[in-house]
Amino acid sequence: MARKSLYIIILFLLLTTPTIRSQKHEVRAVWLTTIGGIDWPRAHTAAEQKQELATILDQLQQAGINTVLLQTRVRGSVIYPSIIEPWDMCMTGKHGQSPGYDPLQYCIDECHRRGMEFHAWVVTLPVGKWTEQRCKDFVRRNPKLVKHVGDAGFMNPEDPKTGDYLARICKEITQNYDVDGIHLDYCRYPDGWKIRVPRVTGRQYITDIVRKIHQAVKQSKPWVKMSCSPVGKYDDVSRYSSNGWNAYTAVCQDAQGWLQQGLMDQLYPMMYFRDNQFFPFMLDWQEHSYGRTVAAGLGIYFLDPREGRWQLSDVTRQLSAMRQEGLGQCFFRSKFLTDNHKGIYDYVCRHNRQPALVPPMTWAGKAAPTAPTGLYLQKQTLWWRGAQSTNDSPYLLYNVYASSNYPVDTSRPENLVAIRVRAEQLKVKAGKYYAVCAVDRYGQESAPRQLANSSIRHRVSTHIVKTNGKWLDMPTKQKTLDAEYVIVETIQGQKLKTLPYPDKQLDISQLPDGIYQLKSLGRKGITHRLAYFSIKRNH
């Protein structure tokens, strides 16, 4: 059936299927806005601001959020000590005044302590209302880079120095801070700008800015993700018009092309629409993701009666459709989520009750780290050591899994108990089996190291299939199983072979005696355990 009609089927399924199983990898993000302190900071003293931010992050962690996009460059001004731009007034109420601490560093530390990724949200072209001090200050320092459009000032997208300037800002952040991503906002022609060049030329101007920023970031730290928040509809799609407001034609923002060219690792399209204006365009983003990550930005502010007339079901249907289609989620904005308008926070906590990891940057072509070589449990503390990076990742993180069954199935998100742990130890509960995977800054996991010396008796979670030592009879392949390959692993999770999915039997004649596990491998890299099998030949 044509994809242009698929969203109708999706809507029907969502109305009849209330829960769609979580995947292990899914971006769950939020925009945390600092302009005017509308999300944060709302307090004035440094101590109050820190406590306020910690409370917000605790709430976001409870809702399963794994990625925080913090507005770092606001309007030609920033929330960290910069040699390029002044302090934004959101921190103290006064333009250019330091709050007495580094808010950017504090937020990075607090996000990482909770296992969240931190992405620096950089507002690119806008520099504020024309009469505001921050805009006047920027114009004074960069008179040739600014255009007066409507009641605001914007950096000129057609001046090559604009890209150079923004690349310096992003390089400064990337080099000085341990960020996981640089997130570009408003990287397009401004509203009200009369585009006098051909659209293809306009798109080249915007793409040149993106390319300069990409080069500056990746040359400094290639594992830092590049992302942006394009207009929510890329262009018209079959049967549905964007009504003149789209990324590609209206504002010369070739976001899908940036994915295809490798200039972006993630997209967060601002899909603040409903029904026919949401689902067909959501599918268009998914179809043109080029193997990279797309997380749909949701306009949950419309749940606030002062902002719109959306019902909770408008958002819950979108969340379910996105999960079914393999897209991530991003909420605009943080305060509208945590204020729980019409129960949205409560629903997201249930929807995201199982943890999720940010999808790995497999397209970077980096080898995964080695597994920890030592793992033991002592006085309810899990200890491990010995994992090594096999690429330019500066350090390793760790994901910890637990289960009542041995070995722990690390493909199941419900077995995740801690993500992106920085230390080589973790307080845990007794009575469980544990496994630990090293993970590099590209998000790639090692094979698991299983805790085999647990004091509780081993209980294998799946029946062990006996074989004749030559052939393994394949389990019946379910119609819903999206798998083109099978993986043979040791019982500890070490990958031995990846083979095309056989019709009836798998050749195991080259494997030595032992117990193995067989997993399916889908087109999106998702694995499912099919069976355990043993080989014991008569010698």
Coordinates of C-alpha atoms in Angstrom, one line a residue:
M1 CA 0.0 0.0 0.0
A2 CA 1.3 3.5 -0.8
R3 CA 3.0 5.3 2.0
K4 CA 0.8 8.4 1.4
S5 CA -2.1 6.5 2.9
L6 CA -0.2 4.7 5.6
Y7 CA -0.9 7.4 8.3
I8 CA -4.6 6.5 8.0
I9 CA -3.8 2.9 9.0
I10 CA -1.5 4.2 11.8
L11 CA -4.3 6.3 13.2
F12 CA -6.6 3.3 13.2
L13 CA -4.0 1.1 14.9
L14 CA -3.4 3.8 17.5
L15 CA -7.1 4.0 18.4
T16 CA -7.3 0.2 18.8
T17 CA -3.8 -0.5 20.3
P18 CA -3.1 1.7 23.4
T19 CA 0.5 0.6 24.0
I20 CA 3.4 0.2 21.5
R21 CA 6.4 -1.6 22.9
S22 CA 9.4 0.6 23.6
Q23 CA 12.6 0.1 21.7
K24 CA 16.0 0.1 23.2
H25 CA 17.2 3.1 21.2
E26 CA 15.0 6.2 21.0
V27 CA 15.7 9.9 21.4
R28 CA 13.6 11.4 24.1
A29 CA 14.5 15.1 24.2
V30 CA 13.2 18.5 25.5
W31 CA 14.0 22.1 24.6
L32 CA 15.0 23.9 27.8
T33 CA 14.6 27.6 27.0
T34 CA 16.6 30.3 28.8
I35 CA 15.4 33.5 26.9
G36 CA 13.6 35.6 29.4
G37 CA 13.9 32.7 31.9
I38 CA 10.7 31.3 30.6
D39 CA 11.8 27.7 31.4
W40 CA 15.0 28.5 33.4
P41 CA 16.3 30.4 35.3
R42 CA 13.3 31.9 37.1
A43 CA 15.3 32.5 40.3
H44 CA 17.9 35.3 40.8
T45 CA 20.7 33.9 43.0
A46 CA 23.2 31.3 41.8
A47 CA 22.2 28.9 44.6
E48 CA 18.5 29.2 43.7
Q49 CA 19.2 28.8 40.0
K50 CA 21.2 25.6 40.6
Q51 CA 18.5 24.1 42.8
E52 CA 15.8 25.1 40.3
L53 CA 17.7 23.4 37.5
A54 CA 18.4 20.3 39.5
T55 CA 14.6 20.0 40.2
I56 CA 13.8 20.4 36.5
L57 CA 16.3 17.7 35.5
D58 CA 15.0 15.3 38.2
Q59 CA 11.5 15.7 36.7
L60 CA 12.8 15.2 33.2
Q61 CA 14.7 12.1 34.2
Q62 CA 11.5 10.7 35.8
A63 CA 9.8 11.2 32.4
G64 CA 12.5 9.2 30.6
I65 CA 14.2 12.1 28.9
N66 CA 17.7 11.2 27.7
T67 CA 18.6 14.4 25.8
V68 CA 18.5 18.0 27.0
L69 CA 18.7 20.8 24.4
L70 CA 19.6 23.9 26.5
Q71 CA 19.4 27.3 25.0
T72 CA 23.1 28.3 25.2
R73 CA 23.4 31.1 22.6
V74 CA 20.2 33.2 23.1
R75 CA 20.2 36.3 20.9
G76 CA 23.8 37.4 20.1
S77 CA 24.5 36.7 23.8
V78 CA 25.4 33.5 25.7
I79 CA 25.0 31.8 29.1
Y80 CA 28.7 31.0 29.6
P81 CA 31.9 33.1 29.9
S82 CA 32.8 33.7 26.3
I83 CA 35.6 35.7 24.6
I84 CA 33.3 36.3 21.6
E85 CA 29.8 37.4 23.0
P86 CA 28.5 38.9 26.2
W87 CA 26.4 37.3 29.0
D88 CA 22.7 37.2 28.2
M89 CA 20.5 39.1 30.6
C90 CA 18.4 36.0 31.4
M91 CA 20.9 35.1 34.2
T92 CA 21.0 38.3 36.1
G93 CA 18.4 40.6 34.5
K94 CA 21.3 42.8 33.2
H95 CA 22.9 42.4 29.7
G96 CA 26.5 41.5 30.0
Q97 CA 26.6 40.7 33.7
S98 CA 28.0 37.5 35.0
P99 CA 25.9 35.4 37.4
G100 CA 29.0 34.5 39.4
Y101 CA 29.2 30.9 38.1
D102 CA 29.2 29.0 34.8
P103 CA 25.6 27.9 34.1
L104 CA 26.6 25.9 31.0
Q105 CA 29.1 23.8 32.9
Y106 CA 26.7 23.3 35.8
C107 CA 24.0 22.0 33.4
I108 CA 26.4 19.7 31.6
D109 CA 27.5 18.2 34.9
E110 CA 24.0 17.7 36.2
C111 CA 22.8 16.1 32.9
H112 CA 25.7 13.8 32.8
R113 CA 25.2 12.8 36.4
R114 CA 21.7 11.7 35.5
G115 CA 22.9 9.7 32.4
M116 CA 21.4 12.4 30.0
E117 CA 23.1 13.8 26.9
F118 CA 23.6 17.5 26.9
H119 CA 23.3 19.5 23.6
A120 CA 24.1 23.2 23.4
W121 CA 21.2 24.9 21.6
V122 CA 22.6 27.7 19.5
V123 CA 20.1 30.3 18.1
T124 CA 21.9 31.3 14.9
L125 CA 20.7 34.3 12.9
P126 CA 18.4 36.3 15.3
V127 CA 20.1 38.8 17.5
G128 CA 17.1 40.3 19.2
K129 CA 14.5 43.1 19.0
W130 CA 16.0 46.1 17.2
T131 CA 15.5 48.3 20.3
E132 CA 16.9 45.8 22.8
Q133 CA 20.3 46.3 24.3
R134 CA 21.7 43.0 23.2
C135 CA 20.8 43.8 19.6
K136 CA 22.3 47.3 19.8
D137 CA 25.4 45.8 21.3
F138 CA 25.7 43.2 18.6
V139 CA 25.2 45.8 15.8
R140 CA 27.8 48.0 17.4
R141 CA 30.3 45.2 17.3
N142 CA 29.3 43.7 13.9
P143 CA 27.7 46.5 11.9
K144 CA 28.1 44.9 8.5
L145 CA 26.6 41.5 9.5
V146 CA 23.2 42.6 10.7
K147 CA 20.0 43.4 8.7
H148 CA 16.9 45.1 10.2
V149 CA 13.9 42.9 9.4
G150 CA 10.6 44.0 10.8
D151 CA 11.2 44.8 14.5
A152 CA 14.3 42.6 14.9
G153 CA 17.9 42.2 13.9
F154 CA 19.2 39.2 12.0
M155 CA 22.6 38.1 10.9
N156 CA 22.8 38.2 7.1
P157 CA 22.6 34.7 5.7
E158 CA 24.0 35.8 2.4
D159 CA 27.2 37.2 3.9
P160 CA 29.9 34.5 4.1
K161 CA 31.2 36.1 7.3
T162 CA 28.0 35.0 9.1
G163 CA 29.0 31.4 8.8
D164 CA 32.5 32.1 9.9
Y165 CA 31.2 34.0 13.0
L166 CA 28.8 31.3 14.0
A167 CA 31.4 28.6 13.5
R168 CA 33.6 30.4 16.0
I169 CA 30.8 30.4 18.6
C170 CA 30.2 26.7 18.1
K171 CA 33.9 25.9 18.1
E172 CA 34.3 27.8 21.4
I173 CA 31.6 25.8 23.0
T174 CA 32.8 22.5 21.6
Q175 CA 36.4 23.0 22.6
N176 CA 35.8 24.3 26.1
Y177 CA 32.9 22.1 27.2
D178 CA 32.1 18.3 27.3
V179 CA 29.0 18.7 25.2
D180 CA 27.3 15.7 23.4
G181 CA 25.9 17.9 20.7
I182 CA 25.6 21.3 19.0
H183 CA 21.9 22.0 18.1
L184 CA 21.3 24.8 15.6
D185 CA 18.0 26.8 15.7
Y186 CA 16.7 29.4 13.1
C187 CA 19.3 28.4 10.6
R188 CA 17.2 29.7 7.7
Y189 CA 16.0 32.9 6.0
P190 CA 14.2 35.1 8.6
D191 CA 10.4 35.6 8.5
G192 CA 9.7 38.7 6.5
W193 CA 13.0 38.6 4.5
K194 CA 12.3 39.2 0.9
I195 CA 14.4 36.5 -0.8
R196 CA 15.6 38.1 -4.0
V197 CA 18.0 35.3 -5.1
P198 CA 16.9 32.0 -6.7
R199 CA 15.8 29.5 -4.2
V200 CA 18.6 27.2 -5.2
T201 CA 21.1 30.0 -4.4
G202 CA 19.3 30.7 -1.1
R203 CA 19.6 27.1 -0.1
Q204 CA 23.3 27.2 -0.9
Y205 CA 23.8 30.2 1.4
I206 CA 22.2 28.5 4.3
T207 CA 23.9 25.2 3.6
D208 CA 27.3 27.0 3.5
I209 CA 26.6 28.2 7.1
V210 CA 25.8 24.7 8.2
R211 CA 28.9 23.3 6.5
K212 CA 31.2 25.8 8.2
I213 CA 29.8 25.0 11.7
H214 CA 29.9 21.3 11.0
Q215 CA 33.6 21.5 10.0
A216 CA 34.5 23.5 13.1
V217 CA 32.7 21.1 15.5
K218 CA 33.8 17.8 13.9
Q219 CA 37.4 18.9 13.6
S220 CA 37.5 19.7 17.3
K221 CA 35.5 16.6 18.5
P222 CA 34.2 14.3 15.8
W223 CA 31.9 12.5 18.3
V224 CA 29.8 15.6 19.0
K225 CA 26.5 15.3 17.3
M226 CA 25.3 18.0 14.9
S227 CA 21.6 18.7 14.8
C228 CA 19.1 21.4 14.0
S229 CA 15.4 22.2 14.4
P230 CA 14.0 22.8 10.8
V231 CA 10.6 24.1 10.0
G232 CA 8.2 21.1 10.7
K233 CA 7.3 20.4 7.0
Y234 CA 10.2 19.8 4.7
D235 CA 8.0 20.6 1.6
D236 CA 4.6 19.6 0.1
V237 CA 4.0 15.9 0.1
S238 CA 1.7 13.8 -2.1
R239 CA -2.0 14.8 -1.5
Y240 CA -1.1 17.2 1.3
S241 CA 0.1 20.8 0.9
S242 CA 2.3 22.6 3.4
N243 CA 0.2 25.6 2.8
G244 CA 3.2 27.7 1.8
W245 CA 5.1 27.2 5.0
N246 CA 7.9 24.7 4.7
A247 CA 11.7 24.3 5.1
Y248 CA 12.9 23.7 1.6
T249 CA 11.0 26.2 -0.5
A250 CA 9.8 28.9 1.9
V251 CA 13.0 29.5 3.9
C252 CA 15.7 27.7 1.9
Q253 CA 16.4 25.1 4.6
D254 CA 17.5 21.8 3.0
A255 CA 17.5 19.8 6.2
Q256 CA 16.9 16.4 4.5
G257 CA 19.8 17.2 2.2
W258 CA 22.0 17.9 5.3
L259 CA 21.3 14.4 6.5
Q260 CA 22.1 12.9 3.1
Q261 CA 25.4 14.9 2.8
G262 CA 26.4 14.0 6.4
L263 CA 26.3 17.5 7.7
M264 CA 23.7 16.5 10.3
D265 CA 23.6 13.5 12.7
Q266 CA 20.1 14.3 14.0
L267 CA 17.0 16.4 13.1
Y268 CA 14.4 17.8 15.4
P269 CA 11.7 19.2 13.0
M270 CA 9.3 21.5 14.7
M271 CA 6.1 19.6 13.9
Y272 CA 3.6 21.8 15.8
F273 CA 0.6 20.5 13.9
R274 CA -2.2 18.0 14.2
D275 CA -3.9 15.3 12.1
N276 CA -3.4 15.7 8.3
Q277 CA -0.9 18.4 8.9
F278 CA 1.2 16.1 11.1
F279 CA 1.1 12.4 10.1
P280 CA 1.9 12.6 6.3
F281 CA 4.8 15.0 7.0
M282 CA 6.1 12.8 9.9
L283 CA 6.3 9.9 7.5
D284 CA 8.1 12.1 5.0
W285 CA 10.8 12.9 7.6
Q286 CA 11.1 9.2 8.4
E287 CA 11.4 8.1 4.8
H288 CA 14.2 10.6 4.2
S289 CA 16.2 10.1 7.3
Y290 CA 19.1 8.4 5.4
G291 CA 19.9 6.1 8.3
R292 CA 20.3 8.9 10.8
T293 CA 18.2 10.1 13.7
V294 CA 14.9 12.1 13.5
A295 CA 13.0 13.2 16.6
A296 CA 9.7 15.0 15.9
G297 CA 9.3 18.2 17.9
L298 CA 5.8 18.3 19.5
G299 CA 3.9 21.4 20.2
I300 CA 2.7 20.5 23.6
Y301 CA 2.3 24.2 24.4
F302 CA -1.1 23.9 22.6
L303 CA -2.3 21.9 25.6
D304 CA -2.1 25.1 27.7
P305 CA -5.6 26.8 27.4
R306 CA -3.8 30.1 27.0
E307 CA -1.9 28.9 24.0
G308 CA -4.4 26.6 22.1
R309 CA -7.2 24.1 22.3
W310 CA -5.4 20.7 21.9
Q311 CA -6.5 17.7 23.8
L312 CA -4.1 15.2 25.4
S313 CA -5.2 12.6 22.8
D314 CA -3.8 14.8 20.0
V315 CA -0.3 14.3 21.5
T316 CA -0.6 10.7 22.6
R317 CA -1.5 9.6 19.1
Q318 CA 1.5 11.4 17.8
L319 CA 3.8 9.8 20.3
S320 CA 2.5 6.3 19.5
A321 CA 2.8 6.9 15.8
M322 CA 6.4 8.1 16.2
R323 CA 7.4 5.1 18.2
Q324 CA 5.8 2.8 15.7
E325 CA 7.7 4.4 12.9
G326 CA 11.0 4.6 14.7
L327 CA 11.2 8.3 15.3
G328 CA 12.3 10.0 18.5
Q329 CA 10.4 12.6 20.5
C330 CA 11.1 16.1 21.5
F331 CA 8.9 18.4 23.6
F332 CA 8.5 22.2 23.2
R333 CA 9.1 23.3 25.8
S334 CA 10.3 21.9 29.2
K335 CA 7.9 23.9 31.4
F336 CA 4.8 22.9 29.4
L337 CA 5.9 19.3 30.0
T338 CA 6.6 19.5 33.7
D339 CA 3.6 21.7 34.4
N340 CA 1.5 18.7 33.4
H341 CA -1.0 20.5 31.2
K342 CA -4.0 18.1 30.7
G343 CA -1.9 15.3 32.2
I344 CA 0.9 15.3 29.5
Y345 CA 3.7 14.8 32.1
D346 CA 1.9 11.9 33.7
Y347 CA 1.3 10.3 30.3
V348 CA 4.9 10.7 29.2
C349 CA 6.2 9.1 32.4
R350 CA 4.0 6.1 31.6
H351 CA 4.9 6.1 27.9
N352 CA 8.6 6.2 28.7
R353 CA 8.5 4.0 31.8
Q354 CA 11.3 1.8 30.2
P355 CA 14.6 3.5 29.7
A356 CA 16.0 4.1 26.2
L357 CA 19.4 4.9 24.8
V358 CA 20.2 7.5 22.2
P359 CA 20.7 5.7 18.9
P360 CA 24.5 5.2 18.2
M361 CA 26.3 7.1 15.4
T362 CA 26.9 4.0 13.4
W363 CA 27.5 6.1 10.3
A364 CA 30.7 7.5 11.9
G365 CA 32.3 4.1 11.0
K366 CA 34.0 3.7 14.4
A367 CA 34.7 0.3 16.0
A368 CA 32.9 -0.5 19.2
P369 CA 34.9 -0.6 22.5
T370 CA 35.9 -3.9 24.1
A371 CA 33.9 -5.3 27.0
P372 CA 34.9 -5.0 30.6
T373 CA 37.3 -7.8 31.6
G374 CA 36.3 -8.0 35.2
L375 CA 32.9 -7.8 36.8
Y376 CA 32.0 -8.8 40.4
L377 CA 29.4 -8.0 43.1
Q378 CA 30.5 -7.0 46.6
K379 CA 28.3 -5.7 49.4
Q380 CA 25.6 -4.7 46.9
T381 CA 28.1 -2.7 44.8
L382 CA 28.8 -3.9 41.2
W383 CA 32.4 -3.3 40.2
W384 CA 34.0 -3.7 36.7
R385 CA 37.2 -2.8 34.9
G386 CA 39.2 -3.4 31.8
A387 CA 37.1 -2.0 28.9
Q388 CA 39.1 -0.2 26.3
S389 CA 38.2 2.3 23.5
T390 CA 39.1 1.3 20.0
N391 CA 38.7 4.7 18.4
D392 CA 39.2 8.4 19.3
S393 CA 36.5 8.4 22.0
P394 CA 38.2 10.3 24.9
Y395 CA 36.7 8.1 27.6
L396 CA 34.1 5.3 28.0
L397 CA 30.7 5.2 29.7
Y398 CA 28.8 2.2 30.9
N399 CA 25.3 0.8 30.5
V400 CA 24.2 -1.6 33.3
Y401 CA 21.5 -4.3 32.8
A402 CA 19.8 -6.6 35.3
S403 CA 17.4 -9.5 35.1
S404 CA 16.1 -12.5 37.1
N405 CA 17.3 -14.7 34.2
Y406 CA 20.8 -15.6 33.2
P407 CA 22.4 -14.5 31.0
V408 CA 20.9 -11.0 31.0
D409 CA 19.3 -10.1 27.7
T410 CA 20.9 -6.7 26.9
S411 CA 18.7 -6.3 23.8
R412 CA 15.6 -5.7 26.0
P413 CA 15.1 -2.1 27.3
E414 CA 13.3 -3.2 30.4
N415 CA 16.6 -4.8 31.6
L416 CA 18.4 -1.4 31.6
V417 CA 18.9 -0.2 35.2
A418 CA 21.5 2.6 34.6
I419 CA 22.7 4.4 31.4
R420 CA 25.9 6.3 30.6
V421 CA 27.5 5.6 34.0
R422 CA 30.8 7.3 34.4
A423 CA 32.3 5.4 37.3
E424 CA 33.3 1.8 37.2
Q425 CA 31.0 0.9 40.0
L426 CA 27.3 1.1 40.8
K427 CA 25.1 0.4 43.8
V428 CA 22.6 -2.3 42.9
K429 CA 20.0 -4.6 44.5
A430 CA 20.7 -8.2 45.5
G431 CA 18.9 -11.1 43.9
K432 CA 19.5 -10.2 40.3
Y433 CA 21.9 -11.2 37.5
Y434 CA 23.9 -8.3 36.0
A435 CA 25.6 -7.4 32.7
V436 CA 27.7 -4.3 31.9
C437 CA 28.5 -2.9 28.4
A438 CA 31.1 -0.2 27.7
V439 CA 29.8 2.5 25.5
D440 CA 31.9 5.1 23.6
R441 CA 31.1 8.7 22.9
Y442 CA 29.6 7.6 19.5
G443 CA 27.0 5.6 21.5
Q444 CA 28.3 2.2 20.4
E445 CA 28.1 -0.6 22.9
S446 CA 30.6 -3.3 23.6
A447 CA 29.5 -6.9 24.0
P448 CA 28.1 -7.5 27.5
R449 CA 30.2 -8.8 30.3
Q450 CA 27.9 -11.1 32.3
L451 CA 28.1 -11.6 36.0
A452 CA 28.5 -15.4 36.1
N453 CA 29.4 -15.9 39.7
S454 CA 26.2 -14.7 41.3
S455 CA 25.2 -16.4 44.5
I456 CA 21.8 -17.2 43.2
R457 CA 21.2 -20.3 41.0
H458 CA 21.4 -19.8 37.3
R459 CA 18.0 -19.9 35.5
V460 CA 18.3 -19.8 31.8
S461 CA 15.5 -17.7 30.4
T462 CA 14.8 -19.7 27.2
H463 CA 14.7 -23.5 26.5
I464 CA 18.0 -24.9 25.2
V465 CA 17.5 -26.6 21.8
K466 CA 19.6 -29.7 21.3
T467 CA 21.2 -30.2 17.8
N468 CA 22.9 -33.0 15.9
G469 CA 26.1 -30.9 15.7
K470 CA 25.6 -30.2 12.0
W471 CA 22.3 -28.4 11.5
L472 CA 20.0 -26.2 13.7
D473 CA 16.3 -26.3 12.9
M474 CA 15.3 -22.7 12.6
P475 CA 12.3 -21.4 14.7
T476 CA 9.3 -20.5 12.6
K477 CA 9.7 -16.9 11.4
Q478 CA 6.9 -14.7 12.5
K479 CA 5.4 -12.4 9.8
T480 CA 6.0 -9.4 12.1
L481 CA 9.7 -10.1 12.5
D482 CA 11.7 -7.6 10.5
A483 CA 14.9 -9.6 10.1
E484 CA 17.3 -10.3 7.2
Y485 CA 20.1 -11.8 9.2
V486 CA 20.8 -14.0 12.2
I487 CA 23.6 -13.6 14.8
V488 CA 25.3 -16.5 16.6
E489 CA 26.7 -15.5 19.9
T490 CA 28.4 -17.2 22.9
I491 CA 26.3 -17.5 26.1
Q492 CA 28.3 -14.4 27.4
G493 CA 27.2 -12.3 24.4
Q494 CA 30.3 -12.5 22.2
K495 CA 29.4 -12.2 18.6
L496 CA 30.7 -15.1 16.5
K497 CA 28.9 -15.0 13.1
T498 CA 26.4 -12.9 11.2
L499 CA 24.6 -14.9 8.5
P500 CA 21.6 -14.4 6.1
Y501 CA 18.4 -15.6 7.7
P502 CA 18.1 -19.2 6.6
D503 CA 14.8 -20.7 5.4
K504 CA 14.8 -23.9 7.4
Q505 CA 18.2 -24.8 8.8
L506 CA 21.4 -23.1 10.0
D507 CA 24.8 -24.7 9.3
I508 CA 26.5 -25.1 12.7
S509 CA 29.1 -27.7 11.7
Q510 CA 32.0 -25.2 12.2
L511 CA 31.1 -24.3 15.8
P512 CA 32.8 -26.2 18.6
D513 CA 30.8 -27.9 21.4
G514 CA 29.1 -25.5 23.8
I515 CA 26.0 -23.5 24.4
Y516 CA 25.1 -20.6 22.1
Q517 CA 22.4 -18.0 21.6
L518 CA 20.7 -17.2 18.2
K519 CA 19.4 -13.7 17.5
S520 CA 17.7 -12.0 14.6
L521 CA 19.0 -8.8 13.1
G522 CA 16.6 -6.3 11.6
R523 CA 17.2 -3.6 9.0
K524 CA 17.2 -0.9 11.7
G525 CA 19.8 -2.8 13.8
I526 CA 17.2 -4.2 16.2
T527 CA 17.9 -7.7 17.5
H528 CA 15.6 -10.3 19.1
R529 CA 16.7 -13.5 20.8
L530 CA 15.3 -16.5 18.9
A531 CA 16.7 -19.5 20.9
Y532 CA 19.5 -21.0 22.9
F533 CA 21.1 -24.1 21.4
S534 CA 23.7 -26.6 22.5
I535 CA 26.2 -28.6 20.6
K536 CA 27.6 -31.9 22.1
R537 CA 29.1 -34.3 19.6
N538 CA 30.2 -37.8 20.3
H539 CA 34.0 -37.9 20.1

